[in-house]
Short mmCIF file of C-alpha atoms and ligand atoms in Angstrom, two decimals:
data_model
loop_
_atom_site.label_atom_id
_atom_site.label_comp_id
_atom_site.label_asym_id
_atom_site.label_seq_id
_atom_site.Cartn_x
_atom_site.Cartn_y
_atom_site.Cartn_z
CA MET A 14 21.40 -29.41 82.68
CA PRO A 15 18.36 -29.74 79.79
CA VAL A 16 15.93 -26.91 79.21
CA VAL A 17 12.43 -26.69 78.26
CA ASP A 18 12.73 -26.53 74.43
CA ALA A 19 10.23 -27.43 71.58
CA ALA A 20 10.77 -31.03 71.99
CA TRP A 21 10.22 -30.49 75.75
CA GLU A 22 6.98 -28.78 74.78
CA GLU A 23 5.50 -31.05 72.61
CA TRP A 24 6.54 -33.90 75.41
CA LEU A 25 4.53 -31.90 78.20
CA SER A 26 1.25 -31.22 75.80
CA SER A 27 0.84 -34.72 74.64
CA ASN A 28 1.04 -35.89 78.38
CA VAL A 29 -1.21 -33.27 79.53
CA ALA A 30 -3.85 -34.21 76.21
CA ARG A 31 -3.54 -38.04 77.50
CA GLY A 32 -4.23 -37.44 80.86
CA CYS A 33 -0.96 -37.98 82.98
CA SER A 34 -0.86 -36.75 86.62
CA PRO A 35 1.14 -33.68 87.09
CA ASP A 36 3.44 -35.73 89.47
CA SER A 37 4.23 -38.34 87.52
CA MET A 38 5.34 -35.64 84.36
CA VAL A 39 7.45 -33.73 87.25
CA ASP A 40 8.83 -37.27 88.42
CA ALA A 41 9.88 -38.36 84.40
CA MET A 42 11.48 -34.43 84.10
CA VAL A 43 13.66 -34.76 87.12
CA GLN A 44 14.78 -38.40 85.92
CA ALA A 45 15.71 -36.84 82.60
CA GLY A 46 18.02 -34.10 84.63
CA PHE A 47 15.73 -30.91 85.26
CA ALA A 48 15.86 -29.09 88.61
CA THR A 49 12.61 -30.11 90.50
CA ASP A 50 11.71 -26.51 90.64
CA ALA A 51 11.71 -26.09 87.10
CA ALA A 52 10.20 -28.98 86.41
CA ARG A 53 7.29 -28.12 88.61
CA ALA A 54 7.09 -24.86 86.98
CA ALA A 55 7.14 -26.33 83.31
CA VAL A 56 4.48 -28.86 84.18
CA HIS A 57 2.12 -26.20 85.94
CA ARG A 58 2.37 -23.56 83.28
CA THR A 59 1.39 -26.62 80.73
CA PHE A 60 -1.82 -27.29 82.94
CA GLY A 61 -2.56 -23.84 83.07
CA GLN A 62 -1.85 -23.62 86.83
CA ASP A 63 -0.15 -21.37 88.96
CA PRO A 64 3.30 -22.72 91.03
CA ALA A 65 2.41 -20.62 93.75
CA LYS A 66 -1.19 -22.06 94.18
CA ALA A 67 -0.50 -25.78 93.19
CA ALA A 68 1.86 -25.38 96.52
CA ASN A 69 -1.12 -24.23 98.54
CA PRO A 70 -2.49 -27.72 100.37
CA ALA A 71 -5.85 -26.85 99.62
CA PHE A 72 -5.01 -26.96 96.00
CA ALA A 73 -3.02 -29.72 96.50
CA ALA A 74 -5.77 -32.00 98.34
CA ALA A 75 -7.82 -31.09 95.23
CA ALA A 76 -5.65 -32.34 92.74
CA ALA A 77 -4.88 -35.45 94.84
CA THR A 78 -8.48 -36.30 94.56
CA GLU A 79 -8.49 -35.54 90.53
CA ALA A 80 -5.56 -37.79 90.27
CA ALA A 81 -7.30 -40.78 92.37
CA LEU A 82 -10.35 -40.39 90.18
CA ALA A 83 -8.60 -40.30 86.95
CA LYS A 84 -7.07 -43.58 88.16
CA ALA A 85 -9.99 -44.98 89.34
CA ALA A 86 -11.68 -44.56 85.90
CA PRO A 87 -8.76 -44.41 83.16
CA ARG A 88 -9.72 -43.36 79.99
CA THR A 89 -9.94 -46.13 77.75
CA TYR A 90 -9.28 -45.84 73.93
CA GLN A 91 -12.20 -44.71 71.76
CA TYR A 92 -12.31 -46.42 68.20
CA ASP A 93 -13.23 -43.47 66.36
CA ASP A 94 -13.44 -44.52 62.42
CA PRO A 95 -10.10 -45.87 60.40
CA PRO A 96 -8.97 -43.35 57.17
CA VAL A 97 -8.73 -46.74 55.11
CA ALA A 98 -11.53 -46.85 52.64
CA ARG A 99 -14.21 -49.35 53.07
CA GLY A 100 -14.63 -52.01 50.32
CA ASN A 101 -12.88 -55.41 49.20
CA LEU A 102 -11.19 -53.83 46.48
CA ILE A 103 -9.13 -50.34 47.50
CA ARG A 104 -7.89 -48.13 44.46
CA ALA A 105 -4.89 -47.35 45.49
CA HIS A 106 -3.18 -44.55 43.19
CA ASP A 107 -1.96 -46.97 40.27
CA ARG A 108 -3.13 -50.39 41.60
CA ASP A 109 -6.44 -52.20 43.12
CA VAL A 110 -5.46 -53.74 46.45
CA ARG A 111 -7.59 -56.61 48.16
CA VAL A 112 -8.50 -56.18 51.63
CA LEU A 113 -8.08 -59.73 53.00
CA MET A 114 -9.24 -59.42 56.98
CA ARG A 115 -10.75 -56.44 59.13
CA CYS A 116 -10.22 -56.32 63.00
CA GLU A 117 -11.71 -53.01 65.01
CA ARG A 118 -10.70 -53.68 68.00
CA PRO A 119 -7.15 -52.98 67.59
CA GLN A 120 -7.76 -51.68 64.49
CA VAL A 121 -5.92 -54.08 62.21
CA ILE A 122 -6.58 -54.55 58.71
CA VAL A 123 -4.62 -56.96 55.86
CA PHE A 124 -4.11 -56.74 52.37
CA GLY A 125 -3.00 -58.71 49.36
CA ASP A 126 -1.14 -57.67 46.62
CA VAL A 127 0.12 -54.48 47.46
CA LEU A 128 2.92 -54.85 45.51
CA SER A 129 3.49 -57.26 42.36
CA PRO A 130 6.39 -60.11 42.60
CA ASP A 131 8.51 -57.82 40.48
CA GLU A 132 8.49 -55.00 42.36
CA CYS A 133 9.09 -56.68 45.69
CA ALA A 134 11.87 -58.09 43.75
CA GLU A 135 13.29 -54.88 42.43
CA MET A 136 13.18 -53.75 46.40
CA ILE A 137 14.94 -56.69 47.85
CA GLU A 138 17.64 -56.45 45.00
CA ARG A 139 18.12 -52.91 45.38
CA SER A 140 18.58 -53.06 49.29
CA ARG A 141 20.45 -56.11 49.34
CA HIS A 142 24.23 -54.65 49.35
CA ARG A 143 23.03 -51.29 51.40
CA LEU A 144 21.74 -53.22 54.81
CA LYS A 145 22.97 -51.97 58.31
CA ARG A 146 22.05 -53.70 61.69
CA SER A 147 19.01 -52.33 62.92
CA THR A 148 18.49 -49.76 65.44
CA THR A 149 15.55 -49.24 68.41
CA VAL A 150 15.48 -46.00 70.32
CA ASN A 151 16.32 -45.76 73.85
CA PRO A 152 13.44 -44.50 75.72
CA ASP A 153 15.31 -42.69 78.04
CA THR A 154 17.81 -40.78 75.51
CA GLY A 155 15.66 -40.85 72.20
CA LYS A 156 18.75 -42.09 70.69
CA GLU A 157 19.21 -45.28 68.51
CA ASP A 158 20.79 -48.52 69.87
CA VAL A 159 21.65 -51.47 68.86
CA ILE A 160 19.87 -53.88 70.97
CA ARG A 161 18.79 -57.52 70.80
CA ASN A 162 15.34 -57.82 70.89
CA ARG A 163 15.72 -56.52 67.13
CA THR A 164 17.61 -58.87 65.26
CA SER A 165 17.42 -57.72 61.82
CA GLU A 166 19.28 -55.38 59.10
CA GLY A 167 17.54 -52.51 57.57
CA ILE A 168 17.89 -49.20 54.71
CA TRP A 169 16.03 -46.39 55.00
CA TYR A 170 14.53 -44.28 51.55
CA GLN A 171 14.13 -41.04 51.24
CA ARG A 172 10.49 -40.13 50.61
CA GLY A 173 10.15 -39.87 46.55
CA GLU A 174 13.81 -40.85 46.21
CA ASP A 175 13.48 -41.56 42.60
CA THR A 176 10.48 -42.48 40.47
CA PHE A 177 10.18 -46.13 41.69
CA ILE A 178 10.28 -45.31 45.48
CA GLU A 179 7.96 -42.37 44.75
CA ARG A 180 5.58 -44.65 43.27
CA MET A 181 5.50 -46.88 46.22
CA ASP A 182 5.21 -43.84 48.64
CA ARG A 183 1.98 -42.63 46.41
CA ARG A 184 0.55 -46.08 46.35
CA ILE A 185 0.84 -46.66 50.18
CA ALA A 186 -0.54 -43.18 50.92
CA SER A 187 -3.55 -43.45 48.78
CA LEU A 188 -4.30 -47.14 50.47
CA MET A 189 -3.32 -45.85 54.00
CA ASN A 190 -5.89 -42.81 53.10
CA TRP A 191 -3.02 -40.37 54.64
CA PRO A 192 -1.30 -37.53 52.96
CA VAL A 193 1.67 -38.87 51.38
CA GLU A 194 4.15 -35.79 52.97
CA ASN A 195 3.12 -37.28 56.90
CA GLY A 196 5.13 -40.49 55.84
CA GLU A 197 8.48 -41.33 57.15
CA GLY A 198 10.28 -42.79 54.41
CA LEU A 199 10.49 -46.00 53.65
CA GLN A 200 12.30 -48.48 55.82
CA ILE A 201 13.45 -52.32 54.34
CA LEU A 202 14.38 -54.88 56.95
CA HIS A 203 15.92 -58.08 56.41
CA TYR A 204 15.48 -61.11 59.20
CA GLY A 205 17.63 -64.10 58.93
CA THR A 206 16.87 -67.45 59.99
CA THR A 207 15.80 -66.64 64.28
CA GLY A 208 15.50 -63.00 63.33
CA GLU A 209 12.54 -61.44 65.42
CA TYR A 210 11.41 -58.12 66.49
CA ARG A 211 10.08 -58.36 70.33
CA PRO A 212 6.87 -57.10 70.82
CA HIS A 213 6.67 -53.42 71.06
CA PHE A 214 4.76 -49.98 70.07
CA ASP A 215 5.39 -48.08 66.85
CA TYR A 216 4.23 -44.76 68.73
CA PHE A 217 6.49 -43.02 70.68
CA PRO A 218 5.54 -43.35 74.53
CA PRO A 219 4.63 -40.00 75.57
CA ASP A 220 5.10 -40.68 79.26
CA GLN A 221 9.19 -41.54 77.98
CA PRO A 222 11.45 -38.69 77.92
CA GLY A 223 13.38 -39.61 74.94
CA SER A 224 10.13 -39.85 72.89
CA ALA A 225 9.89 -35.90 72.72
CA VAL A 226 12.82 -35.94 70.34
CA HIS A 227 11.16 -38.29 67.98
CA THR A 228 7.78 -35.95 67.81
CA ALA A 229 9.45 -32.88 67.62
CA GLN A 230 9.12 -33.07 63.85
CA GLY A 231 5.58 -34.46 62.21
CA GLY A 232 4.08 -34.83 65.86
CA GLN A 233 3.33 -38.94 67.05
CA ARG A 234 3.15 -41.59 64.71
CA VAL A 235 -0.76 -42.35 63.85
CA ALA A 236 -0.51 -45.87 61.44
CA THR A 237 1.93 -48.50 60.15
CA LEU A 238 1.83 -50.09 57.04
CA VAL A 239 4.31 -53.67 56.76
CA ILE A 240 4.31 -54.77 53.70
CA TYR A 241 5.99 -58.39 53.18
CA LEU A 242 8.25 -58.66 50.10
CA ASN A 243 8.78 -62.22 50.07
CA ASP A 244 7.01 -65.75 51.34
CA VAL A 245 8.66 -67.14 54.72
CA ALA A 246 9.23 -70.65 54.78
CA ASP A 247 8.47 -70.95 58.24
CA GLY A 248 7.86 -68.52 61.08
CA GLY A 249 8.08 -64.87 60.71
CA GLU A 250 4.35 -63.92 61.14
CA THR A 251 3.66 -60.23 62.69
CA ILE A 252 2.11 -60.93 66.04
CA PHE A 253 -0.29 -58.62 68.34
CA PRO A 254 -0.01 -60.77 71.56
CA GLU A 255 -2.64 -58.64 73.34
CA ALA A 256 -5.28 -59.25 70.71
CA GLY A 257 -4.23 -62.82 69.80
CA ILE A 258 -3.69 -62.10 66.32
CA SER A 259 -1.01 -63.49 63.74
CA VAL A 260 -0.59 -62.04 60.38
CA ALA A 261 1.32 -64.65 57.95
CA ALA A 262 4.03 -63.14 55.64
CA ARG A 263 2.93 -63.54 51.98
CA GLN A 264 4.77 -61.79 48.94
CA GLY A 265 3.14 -58.45 48.19
CA GLY A 266 0.53 -58.69 51.20
CA ALA A 267 0.70 -56.12 54.02
CA VAL A 268 -0.87 -55.35 57.17
CA TYR A 269 -2.13 -52.00 58.58
CA PHE A 270 -2.51 -51.02 61.89
CA ARG A 271 -3.77 -47.68 63.67
CA TYR A 272 -3.25 -46.27 66.94
CA MET A 273 -3.66 -43.04 67.40
CA ASN A 274 -7.40 -41.48 66.92
CA ALA A 275 -8.61 -38.12 66.42
CA GLN A 276 -8.69 -37.43 70.43
CA ARG A 277 -4.85 -38.18 70.41
CA GLN A 278 -5.45 -41.33 72.51
CA LEU A 279 -3.09 -44.25 72.01
CA ASP A 280 -4.00 -47.85 71.46
CA PRO A 281 -2.28 -50.45 73.67
CA LEU A 282 -3.72 -53.26 72.00
CA THR A 283 -1.63 -52.28 69.06
CA LEU A 284 1.15 -54.07 70.57
CA HIS A 285 3.33 -56.26 68.10
CA GLY A 286 6.13 -57.72 67.03
CA GLY A 287 7.91 -60.13 64.17
CA ALA A 288 7.80 -63.59 65.32
CA PRO A 289 11.18 -65.59 64.99
CA VAL A 290 11.91 -66.71 61.32
CA LEU A 291 12.22 -70.68 61.52
CA GLY A 292 13.15 -71.15 58.03
CA GLY A 293 14.60 -69.13 55.29
CA ASP A 294 14.55 -65.16 55.81
CA LYS A 295 11.95 -62.41 55.93
CA TRP A 296 12.19 -58.94 53.93
CA ILE A 297 9.31 -55.89 55.22
CA MET A 298 9.10 -52.71 53.91
CA THR A 299 7.06 -50.55 56.39
CA LYS A 300 5.85 -47.04 56.37
CA TRP A 301 4.97 -44.84 59.45
CA MET A 302 2.43 -42.30 59.03
CA ARG A 303 2.69 -39.25 61.12
CA GLU A 304 0.33 -36.61 62.60
CA ARG A 305 1.59 -33.90 60.22
CA ALA A 306 4.07 -33.31 57.57
CA TYR A 307 7.33 -35.14 58.07
CA GLY A 308 10.44 -34.21 57.11
O1 PD2 B 13 8.89 -57.99 60.92
C1 PD2 B 13 7.69 -57.60 61.56
O2 PD2 B 13 6.62 -58.03 61.14
C2 PD2 B 13 7.48 -56.30 62.06
C3 PD2 B 13 6.48 -56.51 63.24
C4 PD2 B 13 6.71 -55.45 63.66
C5 PD2 B 13 8.27 -55.04 62.00
C6 PD2 B 13 7.41 -54.07 62.72
N1 PD2 B 13 7.09 -54.07 63.83
C7 PD2 B 13 8.49 -52.74 62.43
O3 PD2 B 13 9.07 -52.79 61.83
O4 PD2 B 13 7.78 -51.78 63.49
ZN1 ZN B 14 6.57 -52.14 64.73
#
């Protein structure tokens, strides 16, 4: 039987912060293997409530009214200012990066020339022989599974692994205007023809028990930068189906998107995917930023 460890504490407090109802949280914990009483006690403690009081019918009625009101007027995502600098040209550590497009809802920015053609070629050559089939996070267990909705191969680089990787990490952190220490290591992905990554969120959905394992260190993911390392002959765009945005893969260019605001709300409009590659292949490099220092 699971215990309420640091990862579950993080899961409990992030769900309370985003306005989940106590009942839905108890249900999720019971599904994950907790005894109902233990789940209720943990949830009510996180809400700052006494479980004995919660069992009182008057309290239960008040809580039900509150839950119904919350459902009728769900808290919509509040767009606050993204950290990325304003302007058409951004000095990012050692390079000037051009801004090609900005979208406010969801917060998406397309950049040109984040990496030079030589830097893209170097990243691909370093990675070509070290690729492994990509995985996705199983929402129930938090474990990495190889599944059909992500047909690519990948490799991770440790942050600051050598001087070249460190320069990339610093440039990207400067462009995203977020501490380099909050970044996960760079990930390189390769898709062959027909390869795709079906629409998903890069944040760990707080209502899925498996997410707690991933947010225990560094907290939630807040923003992503996907950098294209080659021109894709046909297809392979990064798509945002809820927003109707499609970004073409152009060597050295990148797409930034931000999904967590200062109130820790998460933006569902950032649902995104990698469209099927219809001709040639596709190489990308991804940086995910966390709320706090990671690793
Ligand atoms: O390959 C892409 O364009 C893509 C799209 C969405 C990559 C990712 N997400 C990702 O690695 O999270
Ligand atoms: Zn993604």
